[in-house]
Tab-separated table of C-alpha atoms in Angstrom:
chain	number	residue	atom	x	y	z
J	1	UNK	CA	-28.162	-2.891	-7.089
J	2	UNK	CA	-26.392	-2.153	-3.904
J	3	UNK	CA	-22.656	-4.033	-3.458
J	4	UNK	CA	-19.839	-2.826	-1.173
J	5	UNK	CA	-17.403	0.344	-0.520
J	6	UNK	CA	-13.698	-1.798	-0.957
J	7	UNK	CA	-11.225	-2.495	-3.156
J	8	UNK	CA	-8.350	-0.330	-4.509
J	9	UNK	CA	-10.729	0.734	-7.275
J	10	UNK	CA	-13.465	1.448	-5.289
J	11	UNK	CA	-15.486	-0.842	-7.592
J	12	UNK	CA	-18.046	-1.801	-5.438
J	13	UNK	CA	-19.439	1.683	-4.831
J	14	UNK	CA	-18.733	2.851	-8.292
J	15	UNK	CA	-20.885	0.007	-9.391
J	16	UNK	CA	-24.273	1.369	-7.644
J	17	UNK	CA	-25.194	4.253	-9.534
J	18	UNK	CA	-24.656	2.209	-12.670
J	19	UNK	CA	-27.226	0.065	-12.015
J	20	UNK	CA	-29.271	1.910	-10.839
J	21	UNK	CA	-29.386	3.777	-14.341
J	22	UNK	CA	-29.436	0.505	-15.502
J	23	UNK	CA	-32.481	-0.609	-13.858
J	24	UNK	CA	-34.127	2.432	-14.558
J	25	UNK	CA	-33.475	2.363	-18.597
J	26	UNK	CA	-35.333	-1.235	-18.510
J	27	UNK	CA	-38.272	-0.213	-16.422
J	28	UNK	CA	-38.606	2.915	-18.979
J	29	UNK	CA	-38.125	0.624	-21.852
J	30	UNK	CA	-38.330	-2.972	-21.496
J	31	UNK	CA	-37.607	-5.551	-23.569
J	32	UNK	CA	-37.183	-9.109	-23.040
J	33	UNK	CA	-33.473	-10.185	-23.228
J	34	UNK	CA	-32.029	-7.623	-21.843
J	35	UNK	CA	-34.425	-7.634	-18.870
J	36	UNK	CA	-33.045	-11.838	-18.358
J	37	UNK	CA	-29.536	-10.151	-18.497
J	38	UNK	CA	-30.470	-7.743	-15.594
J	39	UNK	CA	-31.726	-10.357	-13.884
J	40	UNK	CA	-28.617	-13.050	-14.151
J	41	UNK	CA	-26.495	-9.314	-13.220
J	42	UNK	CA	-28.760	-8.465	-9.921
J	43	UNK	CA	-28.775	-12.325	-9.164
J	44	UNK	CA	-24.844	-12.160	-9.473
J	45	UNK	CA	-25.058	-9.027	-7.269
J	46	UNK	CA	-27.110	-10.596	-4.889
J	47	UNK	CA	-24.908	-13.584	-4.151
J	48	UNK	CA	-22.058	-11.594	-4.158
J	49	UNK	CA	-23.792	-9.434	-1.380
J	50	UNK	CA	-24.869	-12.303	1.005
J	51	UNK	CA	-21.152	-14.764	0.239
J	52	UNK	CA	-19.329	-11.633	1.615
J	53	UNK	CA	-21.876	-11.048	4.423
J	54	UNK	CA	-21.769	-14.755	5.753
J	55	UNK	CA	-18.036	-14.424	5.545
J	56	UNK	CA	-18.336	-11.042	7.638
J	57	UNK	CA	-20.079	-12.966	10.170
J	58	UNK	CA	-17.638	-15.916	10.036
J	59	UNK	CA	-14.856	-13.761	10.777
J	60	UNK	CA	-15.694	-11.882	13.012
J	61	UNK	CA	-17.138	-14.511	14.970
J	62	UNK	CA	-13.678	-16.347	14.352
J	63	UNK	CA	-11.835	-13.463	15.058
J	64	UNK	CA	-13.174	-12.415	18.217
J	65	UNK	CA	-13.280	-15.932	19.823
J	66	UNK	CA	-9.195	-15.995	18.853
J	67	UNK	CA	-8.675	-12.864	20.833
J	68	UNK	CA	-10.564	-14.088	23.828
J	69	UNK	CA	-8.337	-16.721	23.930
J	70	UNK	CA	-5.039	-14.965	23.696
J	71	UNK	CA	-6.175	-12.038	25.792
J	72	UNK	CA	-7.066	-15.005	28.776
J	73	UNK	CA	-3.733	-16.784	28.196
J	74	UNK	CA	-1.350	-13.594	28.622
J	75	UNK	CA	-3.753	-12.897	31.510
J	76	UNK	CA	-2.918	-15.939	33.156
J	77	UNK	CA	0.606	-15.400	32.080
F	1	UNK	CA	9.262	-8.976	28.765
F	2	UNK	CA	8.261	-9.072	25.408
F	3	UNK	CA	4.546	-7.900	24.616
F	4	UNK	CA	4.317	-9.986	21.864
F	5	UNK	CA	6.517	-13.089	23.146
F	6	UNK	CA	4.190	-16.043	22.308
F	7	UNK	CA	3.759	-18.733	24.901
F	8	UNK	CA	0.448	-19.771	24.041
F	9	UNK	CA	-0.620	-23.437	23.209
F	10	UNK	CA	-2.856	-23.297	20.087
F	11	UNK	CA	-4.240	-26.494	18.343
F	12	UNK	CA	-2.573	-26.828	15.117
F	13	UNK	CA	-4.941	-26.584	12.428
F	14	UNK	CA	-3.978	-29.190	9.889
F	15	UNK	CA	-4.445	-27.760	6.231
F	16	UNK	CA	-4.775	-31.207	4.827
F	17	UNK	CA	-3.609	-30.734	0.706
F	18	UNK	CA	-4.089	-34.600	-0.897
F	19	UNK	CA	-1.705	-35.145	-2.819
F	20	UNK	CA	-4.184	-36.210	-5.719
F	21	UNK	CA	-6.049	-33.641	-5.361
F	22	UNK	CA	-8.020	-32.964	-8.628
F	23	UNK	CA	-8.487	-29.640	-10.293
F	24	UNK	CA	-11.970	-29.878	-10.010
F	25	UNK	CA	-11.890	-30.754	-6.314
F	26	UNK	CA	-9.724	-27.605	-5.825
F	27	UNK	CA	-12.288	-25.474	-7.545
F	28	UNK	CA	-14.922	-26.529	-5.235
F	29	UNK	CA	-12.443	-25.921	-2.213
F	30	UNK	CA	-11.893	-22.105	-3.937
F	31	UNK	CA	-15.299	-21.784	-4.683
F	32	UNK	CA	-16.114	-22.538	-1.141
F	33	UNK	CA	-13.846	-19.558	0.455
F	34	UNK	CA	-15.976	-17.430	-1.326
F	35	UNK	CA	-18.836	-18.198	2.000
F	36	UNK	CA	-17.626	-20.291	4.255
F	37	UNK	CA	-13.713	-18.158	4.465
F	38	UNK	CA	-10.513	-20.657	5.255
F	39	UNK	CA	-9.404	-20.575	8.299
F	40	UNK	CA	-5.590	-18.756	9.124
F	41	UNK	CA	-3.706	-21.779	10.251
F	42	UNK	CA	-2.131	-21.516	13.593
F	43	UNK	CA	1.092	-22.915	15.074
F	44	UNK	CA	1.831	-23.638	18.526
F	45	UNK	CA	5.027	-21.055	18.971
F	46	UNK	CA	7.312	-20.503	22.252
F	47	UNK	CA	9.243	-18.156	20.187
F	48	UNK	CA	11.794	-15.884	21.777
F	49	UNK	CA	11.367	-12.232	20.819
F	50	UNK	CA	10.908	-11.255	17.550
F	51	UNK	CA	13.232	-8.562	16.477
F	52	UNK	CA	10.789	-5.870	14.067
F	53	UNK	CA	11.848	-2.525	12.713
F	54	UNK	CA	8.921	0.460	11.438
F	55	UNK	CA	10.528	2.165	8.466
F	56	UNK	CA	8.502	5.592	8.261
F	57	UNK	CA	9.517	7.415	4.580
F	58	UNK	CA	8.673	11.546	5.551
F	59	UNK	CA	8.911	14.288	2.816
F	60	UNK	CA	8.729	17.448	5.263
F	61	UNK	CA	8.066	15.589	8.749
F	62	UNK	CA	5.730	17.959	10.879
F	63	UNK	CA	5.070	17.510	14.544
F	64	UNK	CA	2.507	14.492	13.931
F	65	UNK	CA	5.343	12.354	12.714
F	66	UNK	CA	7.411	13.454	15.613
F	67	UNK	CA	4.668	12.188	17.821
F	68	UNK	CA	4.301	8.956	15.912
F	69	UNK	CA	8.013	8.077	16.439
F	70	UNK	CA	7.768	8.988	20.388
F	71	UNK	CA	4.761	6.578	20.707
F	72	UNK	CA	6.506	3.828	18.893
F	73	UNK	CA	9.427	3.731	21.270
F	74	UNK	CA	7.040	4.654	24.135
F	75	UNK	CA	4.375	1.855	23.754
F	76	UNK	CA	7.243	-1.108	22.058
F	77	UNK	CA	10.601	-1.476	24.320
F	78	UNK	CA	12.248	-3.143	22.004
F	79	UNK	CA	11.246	-1.556	18.508
F	80	UNK	CA	13.943	-0.475	15.912
F	81	UNK	CA	12.481	2.934	14.281
F	82	UNK	CA	13.999	3.869	10.862
F	83	UNK	CA	13.104	7.297	9.556
F	84	UNK	CA	13.910	7.808	6.058
F	85	UNK	CA	13.993	11.402	4.856
F	86	UNK	CA	13.315	12.135	1.433
F	87	UNK	CA	15.335	14.387	0.531
F	88	UNK	CA	13.151	17.418	2.341
F	89	UNK	CA	14.819	20.343	1.154
F	90	UNK	CA	17.456	21.753	3.971
F	91	UNK	CA	15.308	25.902	3.509
F	92	UNK	CA	12.419	23.770	5.460
F	93	UNK	CA	13.609	24.432	8.856
F	94	UNK	CA	11.100	23.085	10.350
F	95	UNK	CA	11.240	19.849	9.318
F	96	UNK	CA	15.240	19.919	9.717
F	97	UNK	CA	14.453	20.551	13.541
F	98	UNK	CA	12.464	18.061	13.819
F	99	UNK	CA	14.400	15.211	12.225
F	100	UNK	CA	17.479	16.766	14.045
F	101	UNK	CA	15.356	15.834	17.270
F	102	UNK	CA	14.566	12.449	15.996
F	103	UNK	CA	17.908	11.576	15.569
F	104	UNK	CA	18.776	12.092	19.407
F	105	UNK	CA	15.704	10.913	20.661
F	106	UNK	CA	16.619	7.633	21.144
F	107	UNK	CA	19.650	4.855	20.213
F	108	UNK	CA	16.931	2.891	18.578
F	109	UNK	CA	16.089	5.358	16.302
F	110	UNK	CA	17.958	5.812	13.079
F	111	UNK	CA	17.458	8.410	10.631
F	112	UNK	CA	18.262	8.410	7.130
F	113	UNK	CA	18.322	10.305	3.850
F	114	UNK	CA	17.866	9.382	0.604
F	115	UNK	CA	20.189	10.715	-2.054
F	116	UNK	CA	17.247	12.457	-3.938
F	117	UNK	CA	14.154	12.550	-4.024
F	118	UNK	CA	12.248	9.310	-4.457
F	119	UNK	CA	8.922	9.331	-3.569
F	120	UNK	CA	7.778	6.600	-0.589
F	121	UNK	CA	8.572	3.563	-2.748
F	122	UNK	CA	12.079	4.779	-3.362
F	123	UNK	CA	12.445	5.601	0.081
F	124	UNK	CA	11.215	2.372	1.524
F	125	UNK	CA	13.651	0.275	-1.010
F	126	UNK	CA	16.435	3.082	0.408
F	127	UNK	CA	16.239	1.842	3.683
F	128	UNK	CA	15.455	-1.897	2.623
F	129	UNK	CA	18.478	-2.193	1.229
F	130	UNK	CA	20.601	-0.840	4.034
F	131	UNK	CA	18.537	-3.220	6.182
F	132	UNK	CA	18.868	-6.783	3.860
F	133	UNK	CA	22.711	-5.625	4.104
F	134	UNK	CA	22.604	-5.572	8.256
F	135	UNK	CA	23.996	-8.672	9.720
F	136	UNK	CA	20.880	-9.462	11.595
F	137	UNK	CA	17.850	-8.657	9.516
F	138	UNK	CA	14.450	-8.153	12.221
F	139	UNK	CA	12.540	-11.030	11.592
F	140	UNK	CA	9.232	-8.408	10.692
F	141	UNK	CA	9.250	-5.053	8.951
F	142	UNK	CA	6.562	-2.976	8.985
F	143	UNK	CA	6.231	0.081	6.849
F	144	UNK	CA	4.036	3.365	7.999
F	145	UNK	CA	2.834	6.760	6.532
F	146	UNK	CA	4.180	9.603	8.612
F	147	UNK	CA	1.066	10.924	9.616
F	148	UNK	CA	-0.495	7.860	11.429
F	149	UNK	CA	-1.728	7.704	14.582
F	150	UNK	CA	-1.861	4.686	16.816
F	151	UNK	CA	-2.549	2.822	20.467
F	152	UNK	CA	-0.472	1.092	22.453
F	153	UNK	CA	-1.290	-2.196	21.168
F	154	UNK	CA	-1.532	-1.742	17.463
F	155	UNK	CA	1.944	-2.755	16.987
F	156	UNK	CA	1.793	-5.755	18.944
F	157	UNK	CA	-1.245	-7.102	18.070
F	158	UNK	CA	0.003	-7.053	13.808
F	159	UNK	CA	3.378	-8.557	14.990
F	160	UNK	CA	1.106	-11.546	17.430
F	161	UNK	CA	-0.769	-12.075	13.937
F	162	UNK	CA	2.366	-12.652	12.131
F	163	UNK	CA	3.970	-14.547	14.103
F	164	UNK	CA	0.928	-17.481	15.276
F	165	UNK	CA	-0.058	-17.825	11.755
F	166	UNK	CA	3.228	-18.733	9.684
F	167	UNK	CA	1.410	-18.887	6.153
F	168	UNK	CA	0.483	-14.904	6.932
F	169	UNK	CA	3.451	-12.962	4.662
F	170	UNK	CA	1.821	-9.332	5.532
F	171	UNK	CA	-0.828	-8.270	7.631
F	172	UNK	CA	-2.157	-4.539	8.057
F	173	UNK	CA	-4.120	-2.574	10.546
F	174	UNK	CA	-7.556	-0.687	10.530
F	175	UNK	CA	-7.209	2.150	8.883
F	176	UNK	CA	-9.492	4.917	10.607
F	177	UNK	CA	-9.888	8.860	9.872
F	178	UNK	CA	-7.956	11.376	11.956
F	179	UNK	CA	-9.424	14.298	10.808
F	180	UNK	CA	-12.699	13.145	9.943
F	181	UNK	CA	-14.716	16.091	11.675
F	182	UNK	CA	-12.674	18.678	8.897
F	183	UNK	CA	-15.757	18.759	6.456
F	184	UNK	CA	-18.202	16.868	5.048
F	185	UNK	CA	-15.966	15.222	2.504
F	186	UNK	CA	-13.642	13.981	5.590
F	187	UNK	CA	-16.906	12.646	7.056
F	188	UNK	CA	-17.793	10.582	4.017
F	189	UNK	CA	-14.478	9.439	4.218
F	190	UNK	CA	-14.326	8.350	7.710
F	191	UNK	CA	-18.067	6.619	6.530
F	192	UNK	CA	-16.249	4.970	3.528
F	193	UNK	CA	-12.859	3.634	5.452
F	194	UNK	CA	-15.050	1.564	7.838
F	195	UNK	CA	-16.698	0.192	4.475
F	196	UNK	CA	-12.731	-0.672	3.699
F	197	UNK	CA	-12.105	-2.224	7.130
F	198	UNK	CA	-15.297	-4.872	6.869
F	199	UNK	CA	-14.956	-5.352	3.490
F	200	UNK	CA	-10.678	-6.750	4.689
F	201	UNK	CA	-12.079	-8.357	7.408
F	202	UNK	CA	-14.257	-10.048	5.172
F	203	UNK	CA	-12.124	-11.460	2.835
F	204	UNK	CA	-9.851	-12.842	5.412
F	205	UNK	CA	-9.528	-16.728	4.373
F	206	UNK	CA	-10.843	-15.449	0.576
F	207	UNK	CA	-8.176	-17.327	-1.130
F	208	UNK	CA	-5.538	-15.557	-0.297
F	209	UNK	CA	-7.240	-12.870	1.677
F	210	UNK	CA	-7.716	-8.951	1.408
F	211	UNK	CA	-6.704	-7.352	-1.872
F	212	UNK	CA	-4.574	-4.784	-0.465
F	213	UNK	CA	-1.746	-4.471	2.694
F	214	UNK	CA	-2.802	-0.639	2.128
F	215	UNK	CA	0.923	1.560	2.949
F	216	UNK	CA	-0.606	3.619	5.597
F	217	UNK	CA	0.425	0.495	8.166
F	218	UNK	CA	1.683	-2.606	7.071
F	219	UNK	CA	3.628	-5.387	8.790
F	220	UNK	CA	6.110	-8.025	6.433
F	221	UNK	CA	7.115	-11.614	7.229
F	222	UNK	CA	11.300	-10.790	6.463
F	223	UNK	CA	11.157	-13.749	4.234
F	224	UNK	CA	8.327	-12.488	2.350
F	225	UNK	CA	9.349	-9.223	1.575
F	226	UNK	CA	12.937	-10.516	0.501
F	227	UNK	CA	11.106	-12.782	-1.555
F	228	UNK	CA	9.492	-10.088	-2.902
F	229	UNK	CA	12.437	-7.964	-2.783
F	230	UNK	CA	11.399	-4.357	-3.604
F	231	UNK	CA	9.109	-1.613	-3.643
F	232	UNK	CA	8.161	-0.778	-7.340
F	233	UNK	CA	9.549	2.686	-7.718
F	234	UNK	CA	7.595	5.143	-8.848
F	235	UNK	CA	4.444	3.054	-8.709
F	236	UNK	CA	0.768	4.646	-8.360
F	237	UNK	CA	-0.057	2.009	-5.518
F	238	UNK	CA	3.492	0.119	-4.363
F	239	UNK	CA	1.340	-1.200	-1.748
F	240	UNK	CA	-1.190	-3.068	-3.767
F	241	UNK	CA	1.642	-3.798	-6.544
F	242	UNK	CA	4.213	-5.478	-3.659
F	243	UNK	CA	0.495	-7.379	-1.957
F	244	UNK	CA	0.246	-8.974	-5.496
F	245	UNK	CA	3.365	-10.138	-5.387
F	246	UNK	CA	4.090	-11.569	-1.965
F	247	UNK	CA	0.886	-13.834	-2.862
F	248	UNK	CA	2.354	-15.079	-5.871
F	249	UNK	CA	4.545	-16.505	-3.494
F	250	UNK	CA	2.047	-18.554	-1.841
F	251	UNK	CA	1.857	-16.285	1.152
F	252	UNK	CA	-1.885	-15.185	2.733
F	253	UNK	CA	-2.505	-11.900	4.040
F	254	UNK	CA	-5.029	-10.207	6.003
F	255	UNK	CA	-6.383	-7.387	8.755
F	256	UNK	CA	-5.389	-7.323	11.824
F	257	UNK	CA	-8.969	-6.219	13.155
F	258	UNK	CA	-7.880	-5.258	16.933
F	259	UNK	CA	-4.607	-3.263	15.560
F	260	UNK	CA	-6.057	0.721	15.024
F	261	UNK	CA	-4.702	3.349	13.215
F	262	UNK	CA	-5.466	6.556	12.110
F	263	UNK	CA	-4.156	8.990	9.284
F	264	UNK	CA	-5.122	11.959	7.670
F	265	UNK	CA	-7.720	12.038	4.650
F	266	UNK	CA	-7.827	15.120	1.903
F	267	UNK	CA	-9.811	17.410	2.912
F	268	UNK	CA	-10.183	19.084	-0.703
F	269	UNK	CA	-12.077	17.824	-3.885
F	270	UNK	CA	-9.084	18.020	-5.695
F	271	UNK	CA	-6.489	16.297	-3.318
F	272	UNK	CA	-9.144	13.471	-3.019
F	273	UNK	CA	-10.083	13.421	-6.910
F	274	UNK	CA	-6.046	13.244	-7.303
F	275	UNK	CA	-5.784	10.317	-4.677
F	276	UNK	CA	-8.740	8.311	-6.369
F	277	UNK	CA	-7.807	8.190	-9.736
F	278	UNK	CA	-4.306	7.313	-8.649
F	279	UNK	CA	-5.770	4.495	-7.107
F	280	UNK	CA	-7.792	3.626	-9.196
F	281	UNK	CA	-5.635	3.909	-12.398
F	282	UNK	CA	-2.601	2.385	-10.253
F	283	UNK	CA	-5.327	-0.315	-9.555
F	284	UNK	CA	-5.460	-0.881	-13.354
F	285	UNK	CA	-1.876	-1.434	-13.948
F	286	UNK	CA	-1.580	-3.648	-11.289
F	287	UNK	CA	-4.705	-5.644	-12.405
F	288	UNK	CA	-2.652	-5.896	-15.911
F	289	UNK	CA	0.588	-6.889	-14.718
F	290	UNK	CA	-0.636	-9.605	-12.043
F	291	UNK	CA	1.142	-12.704	-12.084
F	292	UNK	CA	-1.948	-14.375	-10.045
F	293	UNK	CA	-4.971	-14.292	-11.015
F	294	UNK	CA	-6.097	-15.299	-6.925
F	295	UNK	CA	-4.090	-12.192	-5.759
F	296	UNK	CA	-6.407	-10.204	-7.134
F	297	UNK	CA	-9.724	-11.861	-7.755
F	298	UNK	CA	-11.823	-8.943	-5.821
F	299	UNK	CA	-10.767	-6.984	-8.249
F	300	UNK	CA	-11.312	-8.964	-11.450
F	301	UNK	CA	-15.272	-9.673	-10.110
F	302	UNK	CA	-15.250	-6.000	-9.412
F	303	UNK	CA	-14.115	-4.756	-12.779
F	304	UNK	CA	-16.069	-7.656	-14.704
F	305	UNK	CA	-19.518	-6.719	-12.741
F	306	UNK	CA	-18.515	-3.160	-13.547
F	307	UNK	CA	-18.133	-3.832	-17.585
F	308	UNK	CA	-21.615	-6.187	-18.006
F	309	UNK	CA	-23.343	-3.544	-15.649
F	310	UNK	CA	-22.338	-0.934	-18.241
F	311	UNK	CA	-22.537	-2.729	-21.325
F	312	UNK	CA	-26.012	-3.836	-20.090
F	313	UNK	CA	-26.618	0.047	-20.038
F	314	UNK	CA	-25.161	0.604	-23.730
F	315	UNK	CA	-27.325	-2.388	-24.897
F	316	UNK	CA	-30.475	-0.629	-22.909
F	317	UNK	CA	-29.556	2.963	-24.745
F	318	UNK	CA	-29.232	1.604	-28.274
F	319	UNK	CA	-32.004	-1.235	-28.561
F	320	UNK	CA	-35.217	-0.097	-28.526
F	321	UNK	CA	-37.772	-1.105	-25.904
F	322	UNK	CA	-40.592	-4.381	-26.929
F	323	UNK	CA	-42.240	-3.750	-23.699
F	324	UNK	CA	-42.274	-7.631	-23.391
F	325	UNK	CA	-40.632	-8.083	-19.877
F	326	UNK	CA	-42.715	-10.656	-18.410
F	327	UNK	CA	-43.826	-9.340	-15.233
F	328	UNK	CA	-42.546	-12.255	-12.544
F	329	UNK	CA	-38.893	-11.349	-14.570
F	330	UNK	CA	-39.412	-7.696	-13.327
F	331	UNK	CA	-40.936	-8.878	-9.866
F	332	UNK	CA	-37.851	-11.194	-9.275
F	333	UNK	CA	-35.498	-7.981	-10.217
F	334	UNK	CA	-37.285	-5.784	-7.549
F	335	UNK	CA	-37.115	-8.502	-5.114
F	336	UNK	CA	-33.364	-9.420	-5.146
F	337	UNK	CA	-32.722	-5.207	-5.535
F	338	UNK	CA	-34.819	-4.585	-2.260
F	339	UNK	CA	-33.485	-7.531	-0.402
F	340	UNK	CA	-29.933	-6.405	-1.248
F	341	UNK	CA	-30.698	-3.016	-0.079
F	342	UNK	CA	-32.528	-3.764	3.132
F	343	UNK	CA	-29.222	-6.159	3.904
F	344	UNK	CA	-26.386	-3.768	2.769
F	345	UNK	CA	-28.423	-1.007	4.442
F	346	UNK	CA	-28.890	-2.771	7.892
F	347	UNK	CA	-25.266	-4.036	7.764
F	348	UNK	CA	-23.853	-0.534	7.158
F	349	UNK	CA	-26.509	0.736	10.228
F	350	UNK	CA	-24.375	-2.521	12.287
F	351	UNK	CA	-21.018	-1.289	11.157
F	352	UNK	CA	-21.664	2.304	12.750
F	353	UNK	CA	-20.606	0.560	16.406
F	354	UNK	CA	-17.213	0.270	14.926
F	355	UNK	CA	-16.904	3.903	14.080
F	356	UNK	CA	-15.126	5.985	16.196
F	357	UNK	CA	-16.153	9.164	17.956
F	358	UNK	CA	-19.074	9.219	15.569
F	359	UNK	CA	-21.370	11.848	16.249
F	360	UNK	CA	-25.297	12.688	15.140
F	361	UNK	CA	-23.950	14.525	11.661
F	362	UNK	CA	-22.475	10.690	10.955
F	363	UNK	CA	-25.531	9.327	11.701
F	364	UNK	CA	-27.544	11.247	9.417
F	365	UNK	CA	-25.196	10.733	6.498
F	366	UNK	CA	-25.075	7.273	6.970
F	367	UNK	CA	-28.954	6.862	7.850
F	368	UNK	CA	-30.212	9.095	4.821
F	369	UNK	CA	-27.946	7.121	2.661
F	370	UNK	CA	-28.339	9.974	0.110
F	371	UNK	CA	-25.104	11.669	0.462
F	372	UNK	CA	-23.094	8.115	0.179
F	373	UNK	CA	-24.483	7.707	-3.057
F	374	UNK	CA	-23.579	11.137	-4.274
F	375	UNK	CA	-20.067	10.048	-2.987
F	376	UNK	CA	-19.907	6.423	-5.520
F	377	UNK	CA	-20.699	8.848	-8.519
F	378	UNK	CA	-17.828	10.757	-7.656
F	379	UNK	CA	-15.910	6.998	-7.044
F	380	UNK	CA	-18.004	5.824	-10.573
F	381	UNK	CA	-16.090	9.185	-12.606
F	382	UNK	CA	-12.973	8.607	-11.241
F	383	UNK	CA	-13.135	5.004	-12.083
F	384	UNK	CA	-14.299	5.864	-15.783
F	385	UNK	CA	-11.410	8.477	-16.438
F	386	UNK	CA	-9.354	5.737	-14.966
F	387	UNK	CA	-10.250	3.596	-17.719
F	388	UNK	CA	-10.600	6.283	-20.437
F	389	UNK	CA	-6.757	7.217	-19.664
F	390	UNK	CA	-5.646	3.631	-19.610
F	391	UNK	CA	-7.087	2.715	-22.769
F	392	UNK	CA	-5.785	6.051	-24.283
F	393	UNK	CA	-2.029	5.353	-22.620
F	394	UNK	CA	-2.159	2.084	-24.719
F	395	UNK	CA	-2.930	3.428	-27.904
F	396	UNK	CA	-0.662	6.244	-27.750
F	397	UNK	CA	2.255	4.139	-27.206
F	398	UNK	CA	1.455	2.645	-30.623
F	399	UNK	CA	0.465	5.386	-32.245
F	400	UNK	CA	3.685	7.658	-30.775
F	401	UNK	CA	5.706	5.628	-33.218
F	402	UNK	CA	4.224	6.943	-36.280
F	403	UNK	CA	6.302	9.830	-37.330
F	404	UNK	CA	3.847	12.711	-37.608
F	405	UNK	CA	3.873	15.958	-36.039
F	406	UNK	CA	-0.498	16.157	-36.276
F	407	UNK	CA	-0.433	12.509	-34.477
F	408	UNK	CA	2.574	13.758	-31.877
F	409	UNK	CA	0.526	17.212	-31.438
F	410	UNK	CA	-3.003	15.295	-30.936
F	411	UNK	CA	-1.072	13.176	-28.481
F	412	UNK	CA	-0.001	16.243	-26.751
F	413	UNK	CA	-3.169	17.792	-26.546
F	414	UNK	CA	-5.069	14.709	-24.922
F	415	UNK	CA	-1.922	14.007	-22.410
F	416	UNK	CA	-2.868	18.008	-20.816
F	417	UNK	CA	-5.929	17.622	-20.616
F	418	UNK	CA	-5.850	13.788	-18.471
F	419	UNK	CA	-3.129	15.579	-16.448
F	420	UNK	CA	-5.297	18.381	-15.775
F	421	UNK	CA	-8.199	16.392	-15.009
F	422	UNK	CA	-5.713	14.827	-13.026
F	423	UNK	CA	-4.606	11.455	-14.711
F	424	UNK	CA	-0.554	10.470	-15.130
F	425	UNK	CA	1.552	7.524	-15.677
F	426	UNK	CA	3.471	8.679	-12.474
F	427	UNK	CA	4.306	11.412	-9.557
F	428	UNK	CA	6.372	14.388	-10.465
F	429	UNK	CA	6.144	15.571	-7.243
F	430	UNK	CA	5.702	15.333	-3.784
F	431	UNK	CA	2.500	16.963	-2.329
F	432	UNK	CA	0.520	16.007	1.031
F	433	UNK	CA	-1.131	12.568	0.560
F	434	UNK	CA	0.784	11.303	-2.237
């Protein structure tokens, strides 16, 4: 249950130890419905991580292309 | 010729907004930007040079402030620089000498002095009041901390982005750590700031863009700032607060990935704790008062996930185990968690290529994970304390009305305890890194 460090409140980083603790408790105690709840929560984190990575890669490529166009135009000028 | 004179023809990316778009279509359109960010519209621009002013609020300026002003002037031939001395005591001889030197440095430099110490937001407002009263208000207004180091192109690139993207109300620079080699704590912050920059880049085009245009170095379109119109005086994190109000007007914001800047971060655990409690508690205030949901969406998601995780921990502690978790559920949880960990870890390693002046120790910290993991406990503690203080302050406002000396004594005691561990409603005095 890892997440990015980010945001003003540092919430992303702050979630990490809490999630690990939740996982530890689940492993040690075991409870059907809480197991399902933990699965749902882990899936939400999973989607969040993948979506953020997708956005990063897309924006990185877009900015790279844009800046290359810009500097090419400036050098022609 | 002006560096940011734009003479380039870009293709206009039209945003086709249907008049009959249903809320459902809007929802799916917005949901899509969580994975595929919207493109920031680009305009064809043959604009004449923009007038740009940089406002630097300062208290007890040192040599780094003098160098910043020098760099701003030499790298940007038409830039106006307004230094706002926030009532530095006259007994501070060194700072007074630097302020005198700044006054005579160039005709483009103006040094203002607030009548009394107003803190950062108040000092910025003092300058903006003067600026907005002028006949020709600059097109772009930049705000900088007084301990920032820039490159030759930092300002240029930020102005370019504002000029060619008509929907942007504000942009901010990347932030890097100037004193990252001071100790272990500054190195960890250096690594953390690389993550901040990555998150801001990832959030470009997600609804209205990144959560915060940080106060270290941001550039505002005049119309956006006039619509705000001022920073909220004595707010704990005025940069986040004004970003939400700019977004509420309909503007978007973004990071300028090629605009680099460095700042000094806290070197001691105490000052870092004080900074982070201010960020987290101030962030809760902004979130509670935000008029636009989309302006704070990242924090809404973050806090929601935090509470859901915390609720799960509490539920697991309170309920007895029945050991009936199906093996398939456990396996999927482990698989998802491991996949996340591998993706996250690989990404963190890849991000190191953007880390300025990294050395073997930085690599060691990143590769071993553990130091950063412990550091995240520190962030968790600051956040938990902020939640507790927020709840306490809400209760205290109600309890304070009860005419009982006992209640007042208890509240005074609680106030004292929270203050001792770094939580307060506002700043009472200026210190470094405020």
